[in-house]
XYZ file of C-alpha atoms in Angstrom:
464
model
C 44.548 87.203 91.333
C 40.635 86.511 90.869
C 39.787 85.176 87.522
C 43.218 85.118 85.913
C 43.002 81.109 85.601
C 40.565 79.150 83.212
C 37.268 78.119 84.150
C 35.438 74.902 84.000
C 32.222 74.227 82.583
C 32.806 77.368 79.882
C 33.559 76.656 75.924
C 36.146 77.268 74.476
C 36.371 81.091 73.586
C 40.324 81.928 72.140
C 41.269 83.368 75.457
C 38.652 86.598 75.315
C 35.978 85.506 78.509
C 39.651 84.963 80.426
C 40.748 87.831 79.466
C 38.118 89.761 80.243
C 37.549 87.709 83.718
C 40.532 88.993 84.240
C 40.291 93.368 83.595
C 36.863 93.166 85.038
C 38.434 91.493 88.273
C 41.099 94.036 88.370
C 39.821 97.003 87.028
C 38.183 97.957 90.378
C 42.181 98.518 92.357
C 43.258 100.208 88.890
C 40.484 102.969 88.102
C 38.489 103.019 91.411
C 34.965 102.040 92.548
C 32.554 104.124 89.663
C 35.684 103.629 86.324
C 35.008 100.031 87.438
C 31.564 99.779 87.470
C 31.364 101.340 84.178
C 34.261 99.676 82.483
C 32.411 96.528 83.874
C 28.830 97.529 82.355
C 30.598 98.406 78.698
C 32.963 95.452 78.661
C 30.036 92.844 79.509
C 28.198 94.431 76.583
C 31.182 93.698 74.086
C 31.362 90.216 76.069
C 28.059 88.970 75.472
C 28.113 90.325 71.184
C 31.674 88.480 70.659
C 29.617 85.490 72.410
C 26.318 85.583 70.151
C 28.885 85.668 67.559
C 30.500 82.818 68.038
C 27.990 80.657 69.620
C 24.008 79.482 68.875
C 21.736 80.135 71.014
C 21.429 77.320 73.792
C 18.192 78.554 75.978
C 15.844 81.491 76.254
C 16.519 84.354 78.215
C 16.158 83.445 81.746
C 13.428 85.320 83.842
C 12.955 86.049 87.725
C 10.360 84.719 89.082
C 8.061 87.249 88.405
C 8.585 87.160 84.429
C 11.314 90.113 83.976
C 14.403 89.975 83.286
C 17.259 89.886 86.132
C 19.518 92.686 87.130
C 22.491 90.494 86.250
C 21.349 91.366 82.268
C 20.126 94.195 81.663
C 17.742 95.441 79.056
C 19.562 97.039 77.070
C 22.183 93.963 76.309
C 19.386 91.980 74.483
C 19.197 87.619 74.711
C 22.449 85.554 75.168
C 23.020 82.268 75.656
C 26.071 82.910 77.936
C 25.099 84.173 81.754
C 27.462 85.498 83.577
C 29.713 83.745 86.023
C 29.582 83.531 89.604
C 32.914 85.431 90.464
C 31.656 88.500 87.704
C 28.963 88.484 89.374
C 30.321 88.862 92.648
C 32.798 91.283 91.440
C 30.049 93.980 89.636
C 27.325 93.606 92.350
C 30.399 94.812 95.205
C 31.203 97.501 92.699
C 27.592 98.149 91.827
C 27.005 98.423 95.743
C 29.460 100.605 96.346
C 28.733 103.275 93.859
C 27.951 107.081 95.552
C 24.238 108.074 95.869
C 25.537 111.376 94.820
C 25.906 112.441 91.220
C 28.438 115.234 92.066
C 30.772 112.771 93.948
C 31.124 109.724 91.068
C 33.797 109.104 89.511
C 32.901 109.607 85.986
C 35.114 112.493 86.297
C 37.919 110.132 84.818
C 35.921 110.010 81.613
C 34.799 113.544 81.696
C 35.583 116.616 83.007
C 32.707 118.561 85.431
C 31.731 121.931 84.245
C 32.117 124.066 87.137
C 28.664 125.512 88.280
C 27.360 129.144 87.163
C 27.271 129.393 91.026
C 30.723 128.813 91.193
C 32.439 130.965 88.234
C 30.163 133.869 89.659
C 31.903 133.153 93.250
C 35.186 132.957 91.557
C 34.983 136.366 89.439
C 33.889 137.821 92.451
C 36.422 136.407 94.657
C 39.246 137.406 92.250
C 37.435 141.114 92.154
C 37.760 141.383 95.317
C 41.425 140.794 95.891
C 42.381 143.170 92.889
C 40.054 145.660 94.576
C 41.776 145.152 98.381
C 45.002 144.931 96.457
C 44.338 148.288 94.370
C 42.970 149.717 98.072
C 46.466 148.924 99.216
C 48.382 150.656 96.464
C 46.158 153.813 96.781
C 46.710 154.647 100.383
C 50.465 153.790 99.566
C 50.394 156.069 96.819
C 48.910 158.710 98.878
C 51.380 158.615 102.008
C 54.367 158.153 99.397
C 53.531 160.699 96.701
C 50.809 162.598 97.452
C 50.425 164.092 100.701
C 52.365 166.978 102.033
C 54.355 167.036 104.601
C 52.759 169.638 107.874
C 55.895 171.823 107.657
C 56.436 172.613 104.658
C 52.973 173.654 103.810
C 53.049 175.468 106.680
C 56.469 177.430 105.407
C 54.408 177.818 102.221
C 51.809 179.800 103.965
C 53.944 181.927 105.718
C 55.875 183.116 102.794
C 52.681 183.988 100.777
C 51.083 186.010 103.978
C 54.558 187.979 104.086
C 54.207 188.386 100.175
C 50.841 189.922 100.782
C 51.712 191.919 103.748
C 54.114 193.617 101.544
C 52.240 194.031 98.618
C 48.868 195.304 100.352
C 51.573 198.152 102.055
C 52.809 198.888 98.733
C 49.376 199.666 96.998
C 48.478 201.232 100.088
C 51.045 203.575 99.919
C 51.689 204.413 96.296
C 47.983 203.490 94.761
C 45.910 205.118 97.287
C 43.034 206.102 95.183
C 43.177 202.458 93.601
C 39.587 201.289 94.863
C 40.609 197.990 96.204
C 38.909 195.461 99.003
C 41.439 193.817 101.773
C 43.283 190.973 99.527
C 43.093 187.617 100.603
C 44.748 184.105 99.735
C 43.236 181.352 98.586
C 43.533 178.196 96.855
C 44.252 174.268 97.266
C 47.160 175.061 99.846
C 44.697 177.167 101.652
C 41.829 174.149 101.496
C 44.484 171.420 102.017
C 43.822 170.472 99.122
C 47.385 170.703 97.770
C 49.327 167.604 96.346
C 53.010 166.268 96.327
C 54.195 169.851 97.156
C 53.289 173.083 98.292
C 54.095 175.441 95.491
C 51.379 177.528 94.395
C 49.221 179.761 95.670
C 46.262 182.464 94.619
C 46.317 186.229 96.119
C 42.622 186.674 95.266
C 42.916 191.302 94.537
C 38.966 191.881 95.082
C 37.933 195.252 92.713
C 35.128 197.578 93.499
C 32.863 198.668 90.956
C 30.317 200.854 91.361
C 26.734 198.908 91.244
C 25.258 201.238 88.967
C 28.011 201.243 86.497
C 28.474 198.137 85.983
C 26.894 195.043 84.823
C 27.131 191.339 84.091
C 26.058 189.797 81.013
C 25.826 186.066 80.852
C 28.078 184.400 78.126
C 25.599 182.320 76.717
C 23.798 185.487 76.248
C 26.160 186.954 73.964
C 27.422 186.068 70.212
C 30.139 184.044 71.753
C 27.859 181.687 73.858
C 30.125 181.116 76.432
C 28.535 179.672 79.740
C 30.163 180.120 82.452
C 31.946 183.793 81.123
C 30.470 186.993 81.780
C 31.287 190.028 80.078
C 31.389 193.319 82.514
C 29.604 196.303 80.553
C 30.301 199.927 81.167
C 26.741 201.272 81.938
C 24.448 204.834 82.041
C 27.473 206.536 80.475
C 25.179 209.514 79.274
C 25.310 209.944 83.021
C 28.012 209.198 84.318
C 30.662 209.650 81.166
C 33.908 208.303 81.427
C 36.099 208.842 84.158
C 33.699 208.810 86.531
C 34.985 205.413 88.289
C 38.483 204.855 88.483
C 38.369 201.641 86.069
C 37.157 203.329 83.105
C 40.835 203.135 82.136
C 40.372 199.787 81.768
C 37.179 199.577 79.771
C 37.733 198.652 76.201
C 34.590 198.645 73.360
C 32.506 198.976 76.541
C 33.332 196.442 78.186
C 35.456 196.253 81.312
C 38.767 193.972 80.326
C 39.799 191.401 82.247
C 43.320 191.962 79.793
C 43.712 195.647 80.467
C 42.700 195.263 84.445
C 45.862 191.890 84.628
C 47.985 194.521 82.652
C 47.277 197.417 85.184
C 48.689 195.553 87.940
C 51.498 193.490 86.100
C 52.983 197.337 85.886
C 52.790 197.305 89.661
C 53.780 194.276 90.326
C 56.861 193.285 88.179
C 57.564 196.524 87.526
C 57.348 198.893 90.456
C 57.930 196.713 93.356
C 61.572 196.303 94.466
C 61.339 192.538 95.053
C 65.007 191.830 95.453
C 65.057 193.959 98.477
C 61.728 192.697 100.195
C 63.104 189.281 99.967
C 66.305 190.126 101.650
C 64.232 191.816 104.412
C 62.055 188.480 104.902
C 65.099 186.052 104.501
C 63.604 185.128 100.844
C 64.659 184.997 96.983
C 61.894 187.035 95.115
C 61.594 187.308 91.346
C 58.544 188.300 89.018
C 58.133 184.722 87.115
C 59.451 184.069 83.666
C 56.840 184.898 80.850
C 53.930 183.773 80.047
C 53.046 183.482 83.548
C 51.500 186.623 84.088
C 50.664 187.943 87.258
C 52.354 185.729 88.960
C 55.164 186.086 91.674
C 58.207 182.493 92.240
C 59.087 182.817 96.491
C 62.232 181.090 96.896
C 61.390 180.683 100.654
C 63.653 176.936 100.669
C 66.938 175.878 99.234
C 64.690 173.581 97.365
C 61.271 174.844 97.684
C 59.687 177.503 94.856
C 56.403 178.792 95.533
C 54.192 180.577 92.626
C 52.072 183.069 93.934
C 49.389 184.050 90.948
C 47.837 187.790 91.826
C 43.896 187.714 90.322
C 42.115 190.432 90.660
C 38.169 189.568 91.136
C 35.058 191.916 90.917
C 31.703 191.179 92.368
C 27.963 192.112 90.952
C 25.250 191.170 93.171
C 25.726 187.234 94.139
C 28.474 187.226 90.597
C 32.176 186.435 91.267
C 34.450 186.534 88.461
C 38.482 186.909 88.120
C 40.712 187.795 85.465
C 41.556 184.440 84.260
C 40.791 184.551 80.725
C 39.425 182.622 77.970
C 42.788 180.237 76.606
C 41.219 181.391 73.222
C 43.052 184.351 72.301
C 39.394 186.027 70.877
C 37.689 185.549 73.869
C 40.339 187.893 75.793
C 37.294 190.033 76.680
C 35.337 187.701 79.129
C 35.854 187.288 83.137
C 35.204 183.834 84.415
C 32.660 182.934 87.008
C 34.385 181.907 90.133
C 33.148 178.304 91.293
C 36.160 176.840 92.948
C 35.445 178.123 96.040
C 31.578 177.028 96.440
C 32.790 173.391 94.557
C 35.490 173.048 97.089
C 33.147 173.975 100.576
C 30.703 171.288 98.669
C 33.081 168.354 98.795
C 34.272 169.749 102.128
C 30.556 169.118 103.316
C 29.899 166.483 102.138
C 32.810 164.344 103.434
C 32.521 166.130 107.114
C 29.262 164.554 107.062
C 30.229 161.435 106.673
C 33.867 160.946 107.434
C 34.187 159.682 103.315
C 37.100 159.964 101.141
C 36.015 162.262 98.532
C 38.716 164.420 99.237
C 41.656 161.906 99.588
C 40.003 160.212 96.096
C 40.458 163.692 94.615
C 43.709 164.807 95.297
C 45.035 161.316 94.397
C 43.608 162.240 90.970
C 45.025 165.475 91.186
C 48.743 164.479 91.987
C 48.160 161.699 88.759
C 47.564 164.545 86.817
C 50.424 166.559 88.349
C 52.915 163.630 87.734
C 51.587 162.447 83.847
C 52.124 164.969 81.426
C 50.059 163.751 79.140
C 46.946 164.022 81.972
C 48.405 168.056 82.349
C 45.208 169.448 80.683
C 42.873 168.171 83.304
C 42.213 170.579 86.108
C 41.427 170.701 89.708
C 37.960 171.829 89.354
C 37.333 169.492 86.335
C 38.551 166.497 88.460
C 36.052 167.851 91.362
C 32.853 167.698 89.305
C 33.414 164.290 88.599
C 33.385 163.567 92.220
C 30.999 165.663 92.492
C 28.526 164.325 89.980
C 29.804 160.671 91.199
C 28.703 161.577 95.250
C 25.391 162.255 93.489
C 24.896 158.713 92.455
C 26.675 156.498 95.410
C 26.267 157.376 99.041
C 28.573 155.276 100.559
C 32.101 156.958 100.318
C 33.945 155.230 103.439
C 37.246 154.856 104.138
C 37.058 151.418 102.505
C 35.414 152.182 99.536
C 38.172 154.131 98.124
C 39.602 151.438 95.478
C 35.585 151.386 94.149
C 34.782 154.931 94.002
C 38.705 155.466 92.100
C 37.838 153.172 89.761
C 34.019 154.494 89.436
C 35.512 158.211 88.473
C 38.131 157.292 86.609
C 35.502 155.716 84.476
C 33.458 158.319 84.677
C 35.651 161.187 83.415
C 36.483 158.817 80.332
C 32.442 158.698 79.479
C 32.768 162.569 79.582
C 35.762 162.762 77.817
C 33.726 160.445 74.592
C 31.150 163.076 75.241
C 33.041 165.999 75.044
C 31.150 167.672 77.976
C 31.579 167.741 81.671
C 28.569 169.552 82.654
C 29.268 172.076 86.202
C 28.055 170.380 89.550
C 26.703 173.310 90.258
C 25.984 175.453 86.917
C 25.167 172.666 84.343
C 24.838 174.924 81.182
C 28.922 175.016 82.139
C 30.899 172.900 79.735
C 33.979 172.482 81.481
C 35.705 170.667 78.748
C 34.910 174.026 76.364
C 38.367 175.206 75.881
C 40.192 171.670 75.374
C 40.994 171.358 71.678
C 39.407 167.809 69.970
C 43.308 166.604 69.801
C 43.307 166.975 73.821
C 40.297 165.270 74.354
C 41.276 162.204 72.421
C 44.953 162.430 73.881
C 43.635 162.556 77.302
C 40.600 159.926 76.804
C 43.530 157.644 75.566
C 45.823 157.825 77.938
C 43.053 157.393 80.534
C 41.318 154.437 78.359
C 44.425 152.781 78.437
C 45.047 152.448 82.097
C 41.361 151.626 82.817
C 42.763 147.663 82.904
C 45.275 147.990 84.866
C 44.639 151.571 86.951
C 48.060 150.869 88.625
C 49.874 152.533 86.063
C 48.247 155.492 86.943
C 49.734 155.528 90.417
C 53.546 154.586 89.035
C 54.572 158.048 87.542
């Protein structure tokens, strides 16, 4: 190889110079262009220091015609009596001339790893997030098809069973209790709004009471000593002019107020005790029986060998523009309060928003409902609470296209956790109403912990 043999005219340096010449001549083959150049410069510096240590200066540092040091002897080398041999000059010159001019393309990575640029880091993070989002998007749609969606024939059969039961009950009440002032009963609930998930297993039969407007008035719960927004007391008015008994519903008055529990008990006696449901079931080809306690005012209907439908009888009343239902507060001491009915208006707003932009709000809600229905730890979350989380998010985000389902699902999940941390979920239609007011602190903690644990890997919610 070049530079391997001893050179004429050189002082005896115990073989050091020969070894260095050998390394410099062959470094390019091993380290590449840039590496060879840097090794050459460093080695030359060491060689000259060695030469200065063993040799006396014999001549001043060679200057170019312009009086400056030539490029072969960089300024940082200092003066030396030894000059580069012609072969070494040739090798080093070729290495320097072939170095890339772009600093980012040099071979210095051999010595020091190049740190990624901040923009490159950001692009990598964004790419990773994009892949995760696409993966979650696919899993959400797969979960919807596999778990959430109810076959059309199952929904149709359940609705027909509910219609048949409603017709039988209406006929019985008109025949046996003709003096009971009722408006026409109607079916309601998520099954009729196409928001029911997993199985078509429950529906509500709304039983509207007729009240004399001059005998009854509503008192908001926040104006009472109980201070509970979203609930009302229904007070009996003008007893001095219209004594007790003037209204059919006076029999359900407790302490001067119409008691939802007393109204429910009245209907329970009729539904569970007066109607021969086995006979009606035989006529309709269903198996019908009152549901086991504590499900008051509920019928269980087996309309298929493997399918059951629960029908909840829900007394309701309307005073002015206020609609109340006899669904009691969870705390027993508040059983005299009527609940403000917000579900129809919430559902109507959600569906209207989706119709305007072909959005995925209802789809997102149904996935959340299925997750909560399949996970016992999330069983305390209601459809109304989940609906309001999405309604609040709709006020912040305008793009609800199908492609944004994964993003909106994650945002709704984070929003729900934030509401649980605060212990307050205001109603989107009536901000005074805290939809978490009936949850105990322990239930809030359990819900928050379960959801927060899934935040880093939301796919676990879809595995239930």
